[in-house]
Coordinates of C-alpha atoms in Angstrom, one line a residue:
Chain A
M953 CA -16.1 -16.8 -5.5
S954 CA -13.5 -18.0 -8.0
A955 CA -13.5 -21.3 -9.9
P956 CA -10.8 -23.2 -7.9
R957 CA -12.8 -22.6 -4.7
T958 CA -16.0 -24.3 -5.8
P959 CA -15.2 -27.8 -4.6
S960 CA -15.3 -26.6 -1.0
R961 CA -18.8 -25.2 -1.6
A962 CA -20.2 -28.4 -3.0
M963 CA -19.7 -30.4 0.1
P964 CA -21.4 -33.8 0.3
P965 CA -24.7 -33.6 2.3
Q966 CA -23.4 -35.7 5.2
D967 CA -20.7 -33.2 5.8
R968 CA -23.1 -30.3 5.9
A969 CA -24.6 -31.3 9.2
A970 CA -21.1 -31.1 10.7
R971 CA -20.7 -27.5 9.7
P972 CA -20.8 -25.1 12.5
G973 CA -23.8 -22.9 12.1
N974 CA -25.9 -25.4 10.3
R975 CA -28.0 -27.3 12.7
P976 CA -30.4 -29.7 11.0
D977 CA -30.4 -31.9 14.1
R978 CA -29.8 -31.1 17.7
K979 CA -27.4 -34.0 18.2
G980 CA -24.8 -32.5 15.9
T981 CA -21.5 -31.6 17.6
A982 CA -21.2 -28.2 16.0
V983 CA -24.6 -26.8 17.0
S984 CA -24.4 -23.1 17.5
D985 CA -26.8 -20.4 18.4
Y986 CA -25.2 -18.2 15.8
N987 CA -25.3 -18.2 12.0
F988 CA -22.1 -19.3 10.3
A989 CA -19.5 -16.5 10.3
Y990 CA -21.5 -14.2 12.6
L991 CA -23.6 -12.3 10.1
D992 CA -27.2 -13.3 9.4
E993 CA -28.0 -14.5 5.9
Q994 CA -29.8 -11.4 4.8
T995 CA -26.8 -9.3 5.7
K996 CA -24.4 -11.6 3.8
R997 CA -26.7 -11.5 0.8
M998 CA -26.6 -7.7 0.9
I999 CA -22.8 -7.6 1.2
R1000 CA -22.3 -10.3 -1.5
R1001 CA -24.5 -8.2 -3.8
A1002 CA -22.3 -5.2 -3.1
L1003 CA -19.2 -7.4 -3.7
L1004 CA -20.4 -8.6 -7.0
K1005 CA -21.2 -5.1 -8.1
A1006 CA -17.8 -3.9 -6.9
L1007 CA -16.1 -6.6 -8.9
A1008 CA -18.2 -5.8 -12.0
V1009 CA -17.2 -2.1 -11.8
P1010 CA -13.5 -2.2 -10.7
G1011 CA -12.5 0.6 -8.4
Y1012 CA -16.0 1.9 -7.9
Q1013 CA -17.1 2.5 -4.3
V1014 CA -20.4 0.6 -3.8
P1015 CA -22.4 1.8 -0.8
F1016 CA -23.6 -1.0 1.5
A1017 CA -25.6 -1.1 4.7
S1018 CA -22.6 -1.5 7.0
R1019 CA -23.5 -3.3 10.3
E1020 CA -22.4 -2.7 13.8
M1021 CA -19.7 -5.2 14.6
P1022 CA -18.5 -6.3 18.0
M1023 CA -15.4 -4.2 17.7
P1024 CA -14.8 -0.5 17.4
Y1025 CA -14.7 1.4 14.2
G1026 CA -11.2 1.6 13.0
W1027 CA -10.4 -1.9 14.0
G1028 CA -11.4 -3.4 10.7
T1029 CA -15.2 -3.6 10.8
G1030 CA -15.5 -3.2 7.1
G1031 CA -12.9 -5.9 6.4
V1032 CA -14.6 -8.2 8.9
Q1033 CA -17.9 -7.9 7.2
V1034 CA -16.4 -8.6 3.8
T1035 CA -14.5 -11.6 5.2
A1036 CA -17.6 -12.9 6.9
A1037 CA -19.6 -12.7 3.7
C1038 CA -16.8 -14.5 1.7
L1039 CA -16.0 -17.3 4.2
T1040 CA -17.1 -20.8 3.6
P1041 CA -16.5 -23.6 6.1
G1042 CA -13.7 -25.1 4.0
D1043 CA -11.7 -21.8 4.0
R1044 CA -8.4 -21.3 5.8
L1045 CA -8.1 -17.8 7.1
K1046 CA -5.0 -15.6 7.7
V1047 CA -5.2 -12.2 9.3
I1048 CA -2.4 -9.7 9.2
D1049 CA -2.0 -6.2 10.7
Q1050 CA 0.8 -4.2 9.1
G1051 CA 2.2 -7.5 7.8
A1052 CA 2.3 -9.1 11.2
D1053 CA 0.2 -12.1 12.3
D1054 CA 0.7 -11.6 16.0
T1055 CA -0.5 -8.1 16.7
T1056 CA -3.6 -7.3 18.7
N1057 CA -5.8 -6.4 15.7
A1058 CA -4.8 -9.6 13.8
V1059 CA -5.1 -11.9 16.8
S1060 CA -8.5 -10.6 17.8
I1061 CA -10.0 -10.8 14.3
R1062 CA -8.5 -14.3 13.8
R1063 CA -10.0 -15.5 17.1
F1064 CA -13.3 -13.9 16.3
F1065 CA -13.6 -16.0 13.1
Q1066 CA -12.3 -19.1 14.8
R1067 CA -15.1 -18.8 17.3
T1068 CA -18.0 -17.6 15.1
A1069 CA -17.1 -19.6 11.9
G1070 CA -15.0 -22.4 13.2
V1071 CA -12.8 -22.1 10.1
A1072 CA -9.2 -23.2 10.0
V1073 CA -6.6 -20.5 10.5
T1074 CA -3.0 -20.2 9.4
E1075 CA -0.2 -17.8 9.4
R1076 CA 1.3 -19.1 6.2
T1077 CA 0.4 -17.0 3.2
A1078 CA 0.5 -19.9 0.8
D1079 CA -1.9 -22.0 2.8
A1080 CA -4.6 -19.3 3.3
T1081 CA -7.6 -19.1 1.0
V1082 CA -8.9 -15.9 2.6
I1083 CA -6.5 -13.2 3.9
Q1084 CA -7.8 -10.2 5.8
T1085 CA -5.1 -7.5 5.9
R1086 CA -4.6 -4.2 7.5
H1087 CA -2.2 -2.0 5.5
R1088 CA 0.0 -4.6 3.7
I1089 CA 0.0 -7.0 0.8
P1090 CA 1.9 -10.2 1.7
E1091 CA 5.4 -10.5 0.2
Q1092 CA 4.6 -13.9 -1.2
P1093 CA 2.8 -13.7 -4.6
L1094 CA -0.9 -14.6 -4.3
T1095 CA -2.7 -17.2 -6.4
E1096 CA -6.1 -17.4 -8.1
A1097 CA -7.4 -19.5 -5.2
Q1098 CA -7.0 -16.6 -2.8
I1099 CA -9.1 -13.6 -1.7
L1100 CA -7.4 -10.6 -0.1
V1101 CA -9.6 -8.5 2.0
Y1102 CA -8.4 -5.0 3.0
Q1103 CA -9.6 -3.0 5.9
V1104 CA -10.2 0.6 4.8
P1105 CA -10.5 3.6 7.0
I1106 CA -11.3 6.3 4.4
P1107 CA -12.3 4.9 0.9
E1108 CA -12.5 8.2 -0.8
P1109 CA -9.1 9.2 -2.4
L1110 CA -10.4 12.8 -3.0
R1111 CA -11.7 13.3 0.5
F1112 CA -8.9 15.4 2.0
L1113 CA -9.1 17.8 -1.0
E1114 CA -12.8 17.9 -1.5
P1115 CA -14.9 17.4 1.7
R1116 CA -18.3 17.3 0.0
E1117 CA -19.5 13.7 -0.7
T1118 CA -21.9 14.9 -3.4
E1119 CA -19.1 16.6 -5.2
T1120 CA -16.6 13.7 -5.0
R1121 CA -19.3 11.4 -6.4
K1122 CA -19.8 13.7 -9.2
M1123 CA -16.1 13.9 -9.8
H1124 CA -15.9 10.1 -10.0
E1125 CA -18.9 10.0 -12.3
L1126 CA -17.4 12.5 -14.7
E1127 CA -13.8 11.3 -14.3
E1128 CA -12.6 14.7 -13.1
Y1129 CA -9.5 13.6 -11.4
G1130 CA -7.3 16.7 -11.9
L1131 CA -7.6 17.3 -8.2
M1132 CA -5.7 14.1 -7.4
H1133 CA -2.7 15.5 -9.2
V1134 CA -3.0 18.7 -7.2
K1135 CA -2.2 16.7 -4.2
L1136 CA 0.8 15.2 -5.9
Y1137 CA 1.8 18.6 -7.1
E1138 CA 1.7 20.0 -3.6
D1139 CA 4.0 17.1 -2.5
I1140 CA 6.6 17.9 -5.1
A1141 CA 6.3 21.7 -4.4
R1142 CA 6.9 21.2 -0.7
H1143 CA 9.2 18.2 -0.5
G1144 CA 10.9 18.1 -3.9
E1145 CA 9.4 14.6 -4.7
I1146 CA 6.1 12.8 -4.3
A1147 CA 6.2 12.4 -0.5
T1148 CA 3.0 10.4 -0.3
S1149 CA 4.3 7.1 1.0
Y1150 CA 1.1 5.2 1.8
A1151 CA -2.5 5.3 0.5
Y1152 CA -1.0 6.3 -2.8
P1153 CA -3.8 6.9 -5.3
V1154 CA -4.2 4.5 -8.3
K1155 CA -6.4 4.3 -11.4
V1156 CA -8.1 1.0 -11.9
E1157 CA -8.7 -0.3 -15.4
G1158 CA -8.3 3.2 -16.8
R1159 CA -11.5 4.4 -15.2
Y1160 CA -11.9 4.9 -11.4
V1161 CA -9.3 6.5 -9.1
M1162 CA -9.1 4.4 -6.0
D1163 CA -7.5 4.7 -2.6
P1164 CA -5.7 1.3 -2.1
S1165 CA -6.2 1.6 1.7
P1166 CA -3.2 2.8 3.6
I1167 CA -0.8 0.2 2.2
P1168 CA 2.7 1.5 1.6
K1169 CA 3.3 2.6 -1.9
F1170 CA 5.9 -0.2 -2.1
D1171 CA 2.9 -2.5 -2.4
N1172 CA 1.2 -0.6 -5.1
P1173 CA 2.8 -2.6 -8.0
K1174 CA 1.4 -5.8 -6.4
L1175 CA -2.2 -4.5 -6.9
A1176 CA -1.8 -4.7 -10.6
D1177 CA -2.2 -7.9 -12.5
N1178 CA -2.7 -9.8 -9.3
P1179 CA -4.2 -13.3 -9.7
A1180 CA -6.1 -13.0 -6.4
I1181 CA -9.4 -11.3 -5.8
Q1182 CA -8.9 -8.0 -3.9
L1183 CA -11.8 -6.7 -1.9
F1184 CA -11.9 -3.5 0.1
G1185 CA -14.3 -2.9 3.0
A1186 CA -14.8 0.4 4.8
G1187 CA -17.2 -0.2 7.7
R1188 CA -17.6 3.3 9.1
E1189 CA -17.9 4.8 5.7
S1190 CA -20.2 2.0 4.4
R1191 CA -18.3 1.4 1.2
I1192 CA -17.1 -1.7 -0.6
Y1193 CA -14.8 -1.7 -3.7
A1194 CA -12.8 -4.3 -5.5
V1195 CA -10.0 -5.1 -7.9
P1196 CA -10.8 -8.2 -9.9
P1197 CA -8.0 -10.6 -10.8
Y1198 CA -5.5 -9.5 -13.4
S1199 CA -6.7 -5.9 -13.4
Q1200 CA -4.7 -3.0 -14.7
V1201 CA -3.9 -0.7 -11.7
V1202 CA -1.7 2.3 -12.4
S1203 CA -0.3 4.6 -9.7
L1204 CA -0.8 8.2 -10.6
D1205 CA 2.3 10.4 -11.2
F1206 CA 3.8 13.2 -13.3
E1207 CA 5.7 12.6 -16.5
D1208 CA 8.8 14.2 -15.0
H1209 CA 8.2 12.8 -11.5
P1210 CA 7.3 9.1 -12.1
F1211 CA 6.0 6.8 -9.5
V1212 CA 8.6 5.0 -7.4
A1213 CA 7.8 2.1 -5.1
S1214 CA 10.1 3.0 -2.3
K1215 CA 11.2 1.2 0.8
A1216 CA 13.9 1.6 3.5
D1217 CA 17.3 1.3 2.0
H1218 CA 18.4 -1.6 4.1
D1219 CA 18.3 -5.4 4.3
C1220 CA 16.2 -7.2 6.9
D1221 CA 18.3 -7.6 10.1
L1222 CA 16.8 -11.0 10.9
C1223 CA 16.5 -12.7 7.5
G1224 CA 18.7 -10.6 5.3
A1225 CA 16.0 -10.1 2.7
S1226 CA 16.7 -7.1 0.5
E1227 CA 13.5 -7.1 -1.5
S1228 CA 10.9 -7.0 1.2
Y1229 CA 9.2 -4.0 2.9
L1230 CA 10.9 -3.2 6.2
D1231 CA 9.8 -1.8 9.6
E1232 CA 12.2 0.4 11.5
V1233 CA 12.4 -0.7 15.2
I1234 CA 14.1 1.6 17.7
T1235 CA 16.0 -0.8 20.0
D1236 CA 17.4 1.6 22.7
D1237 CA 17.5 5.3 23.6
R1238 CA 21.0 5.8 22.1
G1239 CA 19.9 5.8 18.5
S1240 CA 20.2 2.1 17.8
R1241 CA 17.7 0.7 15.4
M1242 CA 17.0 -2.3 13.4
F1243 CA 15.1 -3.0 10.2
V1244 CA 13.0 -6.1 10.0
C1245 CA 10.5 -7.4 7.5
S1246 CA 7.0 -6.1 8.1
D1247 CA 5.7 -9.4 6.8
T1248 CA 6.4 -11.8 9.7
D1249 CA 5.4 -14.9 7.8
F1250 CA 7.8 -14.1 5.0
C1251 CA 10.6 -13.3 7.5
N1252 CA 10.0 -16.5 9.6
A1253 CA 10.0 -18.7 6.5
R1254 CA 13.3 -17.2 5.3
Q1255 CA 14.9 -17.7 8.7
A1256 CA 13.6 -21.3 8.8
A1257 CA 15.2 -21.8 5.4
G1258 CA 18.6 -20.7 6.9
H1259 CA 18.8 -17.1 5.8
R1260 CA 20.4 -14.8 8.4
G1261 CA 20.6 -11.0 8.8
R1262 CA 22.9 -8.6 10.5
L1263 CA 21.5 -9.1 14.0
S1264 CA 20.4 -12.7 14.0
A1265 CA 23.9 -14.0 14.5
Q1266 CA 24.1 -12.3 17.9
E1267 CA 20.9 -13.9 19.0
V1268 CA 22.3 -17.4 18.2
A1269 CA 25.6 -16.6 20.0
Chain B
M1024 CA -9.5 37.1 -31.2
D1025 CA -8.2 36.2 -34.6
G1026 CA -10.2 33.0 -34.9
A1027 CA -13.3 34.5 -33.4
N1028 CA -16.5 34.1 -35.4
L1029 CA -17.8 37.6 -35.9
T1030 CA -21.0 36.6 -37.6
M1031 CA -22.5 34.9 -34.5
P1032 CA -22.6 36.1 -30.9
L1033 CA -20.5 34.1 -28.5
L1034 CA -23.3 34.0 -26.0
S1035 CA -26.9 34.7 -26.7
V1036 CA -29.4 34.9 -23.9
Q1037 CA -33.1 34.7 -24.7
R1038 CA -36.0 35.5 -22.4
L1039 CA -34.2 34.1 -19.3
T1040 CA -36.5 33.9 -16.2
K1041 CA -35.8 32.6 -12.8
R1042 CA -38.4 32.6 -10.0
Y1043 CA -38.0 31.9 -6.3
G1044 CA -41.5 30.6 -5.6
P1045 CA -43.8 33.6 -6.2
R1046 CA -41.0 36.1 -6.2
I1047 CA -39.0 36.9 -9.3
G1048 CA -35.2 36.5 -9.4
C1049 CA -34.8 37.8 -12.9
A1050 CA -37.4 38.0 -15.7
E1051 CA -37.3 38.1 -19.5
V1052 CA -33.6 39.0 -19.7
A1053 CA -32.2 38.9 -23.2
F1054 CA -28.9 40.0 -24.7
D1055 CA -26.1 39.0 -27.1
L1056 CA -22.5 39.0 -26.1
W1057 CA -19.9 39.3 -29.0
P1058 CA -16.4 38.0 -28.9
G1059 CA -14.1 40.4 -27.1
E1060 CA -16.9 42.4 -25.6
V1061 CA -17.3 43.3 -21.9
L1062 CA -20.8 43.5 -20.7
G1063 CA -21.5 45.2 -17.3
I1064 CA -24.6 44.4 -15.3
V1065 CA -25.4 47.0 -12.6
G1066 CA -28.2 47.4 -10.2
E1067 CA -28.9 47.7 -6.5
S1068 CA -28.8 44.8 -4.1
G1069 CA -31.7 42.4 -4.8
S1070 CA -32.1 43.6 -8.4
G1071 CA -31.5 40.1 -9.7
K1072 CA -28.0 40.6 -11.1
S1073 CA -26.4 37.8 -9.1
T1074 CA -29.2 35.5 -9.9
L1075 CA -28.8 36.3 -13.6
L1076 CA -25.1 35.6 -13.4
S1077 CA -25.4 32.3 -11.6
C1078 CA -28.0 31.2 -14.2
L1079 CA -25.7 32.2 -17.0
A1080 CA -22.8 30.3 -15.5
G1081 CA -24.8 27.2 -15.0
L1082 CA -24.7 27.4 -11.2
Q1083 CA -28.5 27.6 -11.1
R1084 CA -31.0 26.4 -13.6
P1085 CA -33.4 29.1 -15.0
D1086 CA -37.1 28.3 -15.2
E1087 CA -37.5 29.6 -18.7
G1088 CA -35.4 30.9 -21.6
A1089 CA -32.4 29.8 -23.5
I1090 CA -28.6 30.3 -23.2
L1091 CA -26.9 29.8 -26.5
W1092 CA -23.1 29.3 -26.5
E1093 CA -21.8 29.6 -30.0
G1094 CA -25.3 28.7 -31.2
R1095 CA -25.8 25.6 -28.9
D1096 CA -28.2 25.6 -26.0
V1097 CA -26.2 25.3 -22.8
L1098 CA -29.3 24.2 -20.8
G1099 CA -29.5 21.1 -23.0
F1100 CA -25.9 20.1 -22.2
S1101 CA -25.2 17.0 -20.2
E1102 CA -23.6 17.5 -16.8
A1103 CA -20.3 16.3 -18.2
E1104 CA -20.4 18.8 -21.1
R1105 CA -21.4 21.6 -18.9
R1106 CA -18.6 21.0 -16.4
R1107 CA -16.1 20.7 -19.3
L1108 CA -17.3 24.1 -20.5
L1109 CA -16.9 25.5 -17.0
R1110 CA -13.3 24.4 -16.7
G1111 CA -12.3 25.0 -20.3
D1112 CA -13.9 27.9 -22.3
W1113 CA -15.6 29.5 -19.3
A1114 CA -14.3 30.9 -16.1
Y1115 CA -16.0 32.3 -13.0
V1116 CA -14.5 34.8 -10.7
H1117 CA -16.2 34.8 -7.3
Q1118 CA -16.8 37.9 -5.2
N1119 CA -15.1 36.3 -2.3
P1120 CA -11.8 34.7 -3.3
R1121 CA -12.3 32.1 -0.6
D1122 CA -15.1 30.7 -2.7
G1123 CA -13.0 30.4 -5.8
L1124 CA -9.7 29.3 -4.3
R1125 CA -8.6 26.2 -2.5
M1126 CA -7.3 27.7 0.7
G1127 CA -5.3 24.7 1.8
V1128 CA -3.4 24.4 -1.4
S1129 CA -0.4 26.5 -2.4
A1130 CA -0.7 29.4 -4.9
G1131 CA 1.0 27.3 -7.6
G1132 CA -1.3 24.4 -7.0
N1133 CA -4.3 26.7 -7.2
V1134 CA -3.2 28.0 -10.6
G1135 CA -2.2 24.5 -11.8
E1136 CA -5.4 22.9 -10.9
R1137 CA -7.2 23.8 -14.0
L1138 CA -4.2 22.8 -16.1
M1139 CA -4.2 19.4 -14.4
A1140 CA -8.0 19.2 -14.8
V1141 CA -7.6 19.4 -18.6
G1142 CA -5.0 16.7 -18.6
Q1143 CA -1.5 18.3 -18.1
R1144 CA 0.8 15.8 -16.4
H1145 CA 4.2 17.4 -16.6
Y1146 CA 5.1 19.0 -13.3
G1147 CA 7.8 21.3 -14.7
A1148 CA 5.5 22.7 -17.4
I1149 CA 2.7 23.2 -14.9
R1150 CA 5.0 25.0 -12.6
D1151 CA 6.4 27.2 -15.3
T1152 CA 3.0 28.2 -16.4
A1153 CA 1.9 28.9 -12.8
T1154 CA 5.0 31.1 -12.3
D1155 CA 4.3 33.0 -15.5
W1156 CA 0.7 33.7 -14.5
L1157 CA 1.6 34.8 -11.0
G1158 CA 3.9 37.3 -12.6
R1159 CA 1.1 38.5 -14.9
V1160 CA -1.2 39.2 -11.9
E1161 CA 1.7 40.9 -10.0
I1162 CA 2.4 38.2 -7.4
A1163 CA 6.1 37.6 -6.7
A1164 CA 7.3 34.3 -8.0
E1165 CA 8.8 33.3 -4.6
R1166 CA 5.2 33.3 -3.1
I1167 CA 4.3 30.3 -5.4
D1168 CA 4.5 27.8 -2.6
D1169 CA 2.6 29.9 0.0
R1170 CA -1.0 29.2 0.7
P1171 CA -3.6 31.8 -0.2
S1172 CA -4.4 32.1 3.5
A1173 CA -1.1 33.9 3.9
F1174 CA -2.1 36.4 1.1
S1175 CA -3.8 39.7 1.5
G1176 CA -7.4 40.1 0.1
G1177 CA -6.2 41.9 -3.0
M1178 CA -3.5 39.2 -3.7
Q1179 CA -6.1 36.5 -3.1
Q1180 CA -8.4 38.1 -5.7
R1181 CA -5.5 38.4 -8.2
L1182 CA -4.6 34.8 -7.6
Q1183 CA -8.2 33.8 -8.3
I1184 CA -8.1 35.6 -11.5
A1185 CA -4.8 33.9 -12.5
R1186 CA -6.3 30.5 -11.6
N1187 CA -9.3 31.2 -13.8
L1188 CA -7.4 32.6 -16.8
V1189 CA -4.6 30.0 -17.0
T1190 CA -6.4 27.7 -19.3
G1191 CA -7.3 30.5 -21.7
P1192 CA -11.0 30.7 -21.3
R1193 CA -13.0 32.8 -23.9
L1194 CA -15.8 33.9 -21.6
V1195 CA -15.3 35.0 -18.0
F1196 CA -18.1 35.7 -15.5
M1197 CA -17.2 38.1 -12.7
D1198 CA -19.3 38.6 -9.6
E1199 CA -18.2 41.9 -7.9
P1200 CA -14.5 41.2 -8.4
T1201 CA -13.6 44.4 -6.5
G1202 CA -16.0 43.9 -3.7
G1203 CA -14.4 44.1 -0.2
L1204 CA -11.2 45.6 -1.4
D1205 CA -10.0 49.1 -0.4
V1206 CA -10.0 51.7 -3.2
S1207 CA -6.2 51.8 -3.9
V1208 CA -6.2 48.0 -4.3
Q1209 CA -9.4 48.2 -6.3
A1210 CA -7.8 50.6 -8.7
R1211 CA -4.8 48.3 -9.2
L1212 CA -7.0 45.3 -9.7
L1213 CA -9.1 47.1 -12.2
D1214 CA -6.0 48.3 -14.1
L1215 CA -4.8 44.7 -14.2
L1216 CA -8.1 43.3 -15.3
R1217 CA -8.4 45.9 -18.0
G1218 CA -5.0 45.0 -19.3
L1219 CA -5.7 41.3 -19.3
V1220 CA -9.1 41.6 -20.9
R1221 CA -7.6 43.7 -23.8
D1222 CA -4.5 41.5 -24.2
L1223 CA -6.4 38.2 -24.2
G1224 CA -9.4 39.4 -26.1
L1225 CA -11.7 38.0 -23.4
S1226 CA -15.4 38.3 -23.4
V1227 CA -16.6 39.2 -20.0
V1228 CA -19.9 39.4 -18.1
I1229 CA -19.2 41.5 -15.0
V1230 CA -21.8 42.1 -12.3
T1231 CA -21.2 45.0 -9.9
H1232 CA -22.9 47.8 -8.1
D1233 CA -19.9 50.0 -8.5
L1234 CA -20.4 52.3 -11.5
A1235 CA -16.7 53.2 -11.6
V1236 CA -15.8 49.6 -12.3
V1237 CA -18.1 49.4 -15.3
R1238 CA -17.0 52.8 -16.6
L1239 CA -13.5 51.5 -16.7
L1240 CA -14.1 47.9 -17.9
A1241 CA -17.4 47.5 -19.7
D1242 CA -18.2 48.3 -23.3
R1243 CA -21.9 47.9 -22.8
L1244 CA -24.1 48.2 -19.8
M1245 CA -27.3 46.6 -18.6
V1246 CA -29.2 48.2 -15.7
M1247 CA -31.4 45.9 -13.7
K1248 CA -34.2 46.8 -11.3
S1249 CA -36.5 44.3 -9.5
G1250 CA -35.4 41.4 -11.8
H1251 CA -36.0 43.3 -15.0
V1252 CA -33.6 45.0 -17.4
V1253 CA -34.6 48.7 -17.4
E1254 CA -32.0 50.1 -19.7
T1255 CA -29.2 48.9 -22.0
G1256 CA -26.7 50.7 -24.1
L1257 CA -23.1 51.6 -24.5
T1258 CA -21.5 52.3 -21.1
D1259 CA -20.7 56.0 -21.7
Q1260 CA -24.1 56.6 -23.2
V1261 CA -26.0 55.1 -20.3
L1262 CA -23.9 56.7 -17.7
D1263 CA -23.7 60.2 -19.3
D1264 CA -27.3 60.3 -20.5
P1265 CA -29.4 58.0 -18.4
Q1266 CA -33.0 57.6 -19.7
H1267 CA -34.8 55.5 -17.2
A1268 CA -35.7 57.1 -13.9
Y1269 CA -33.9 54.4 -11.9
T1270 CA -30.7 54.8 -13.9
Q1271 CA -30.8 58.5 -13.3
L1272 CA -31.2 57.8 -9.6
L1273 CA -28.3 55.4 -9.7
V1274 CA -26.0 57.7 -11.6
S1275 CA -26.8 60.7 -9.4
S1276 CA -26.3 58.6 -6.2
V1277 CA -22.5 58.2 -6.9
L1278 CA -20.6 60.1 -4.3
Q1279 CA -18.3 62.8 -5.7
V1280 CA -15.1 63.4 -3.9

């Protein structure tokens, strides 16, 4: 969908026959009973239209006719549909779940696209052209050649304060976003600071308030001015929204309680990184714990480059 | 009050009609409301007073007539303008505070919501204003972080009033503000309301079936019956010397203790 990706779309005709999903002749090796990347062409067309509209109106939730996918709601059916509509045979896919490449959700979605689209997969952020993510933005900066697809459980940032869909739509239409600050006010009144640590509301291009999916607020600054295309798919709620490359994305806050992108105040115990988002892992029942990078690719790459953390020396010994 | 334009009514209602199919909600209602004036609308249940109020406040669209706010027809406003009016210059106090409050949000958040809706982004300032307003409606400052569900009915109603008045509206619609409260709480609320209305120079349209409420609060009275206005006049004049048969019935129906 962006300029650097077009070469993969203009494949020479002789290569087209070799694509999985295309079956001009029955002798081809990649003959499949399924369309490329699982969805039928009409569905892809419908989703791509929604994606184009979402990119044209940054932060606006575009309704789309979400399909049943062969996985339960909450496992990323929205993200899978968006990914399927974006994938081309030349793409290289990376799937992460809370930053990790090796958890159930990530593994099953990656395998799903390996089987239904036959695309190459990778765990390296830099090598991927499409990255489907659940609740993280990779630590490594993205490029213009990449698409980041988010799985979104509840796309409506105002939902927990205003249950009526008709009303929240009207609020978006008329830019009545005072209610969003009521939530932040409640945080400060109760906890002394803005305690919302994930799904932190943002305003996109000075217009729509958007839920950036449950990414930690540590990742919020990465939404802004990002060279990659960021697409958000909510399957159960049938909504698609997007942040185009190099968009202005501002986290909401108060003048006297400004937004802070917080993380655990530690270094990674495996690679020693001080600037990455950390997971806390309980290691026994006597209170021992370790902090490790939530982005496994980032952590592995650092370890391979010789970086060591507090606990990695013991493993070597 | 100082800057009020006394040559033009604040709100001018002309031939307002609302039908529910073949039945009439209210018909041919017309009145002018001047700055700082309190207009009471009384009548029995089903007389169309609540229909009239919701038409005035823009919650329902009347079938005919015009509502002029400072000379501009509100019915011709865009949705955005109408809602800006509703959270700026206008306020609406519901009969049941649960309709007008966010029950899951603290008292301070409830009062602060209108401030944040009109663009205030300084937490400290919002909280100070909320504390001030809780004091003015006689709610202790230490209850600021409690949710309205932990409040008594009278406190909830006072909180709703604070929430509505915090942005300094010029016109307040009240729908039976004392309904469902016991008499001693009612008396205190009325006292409070009367003080606020006088101090802030508010214009108020108050709907009630309780004649004592309008006797205390209202400058002028409109009596409705079956969707029509049957009598209007100064409050004391209407209550002391009712002309229409229905008003006479209404006044004589009040229980004497």
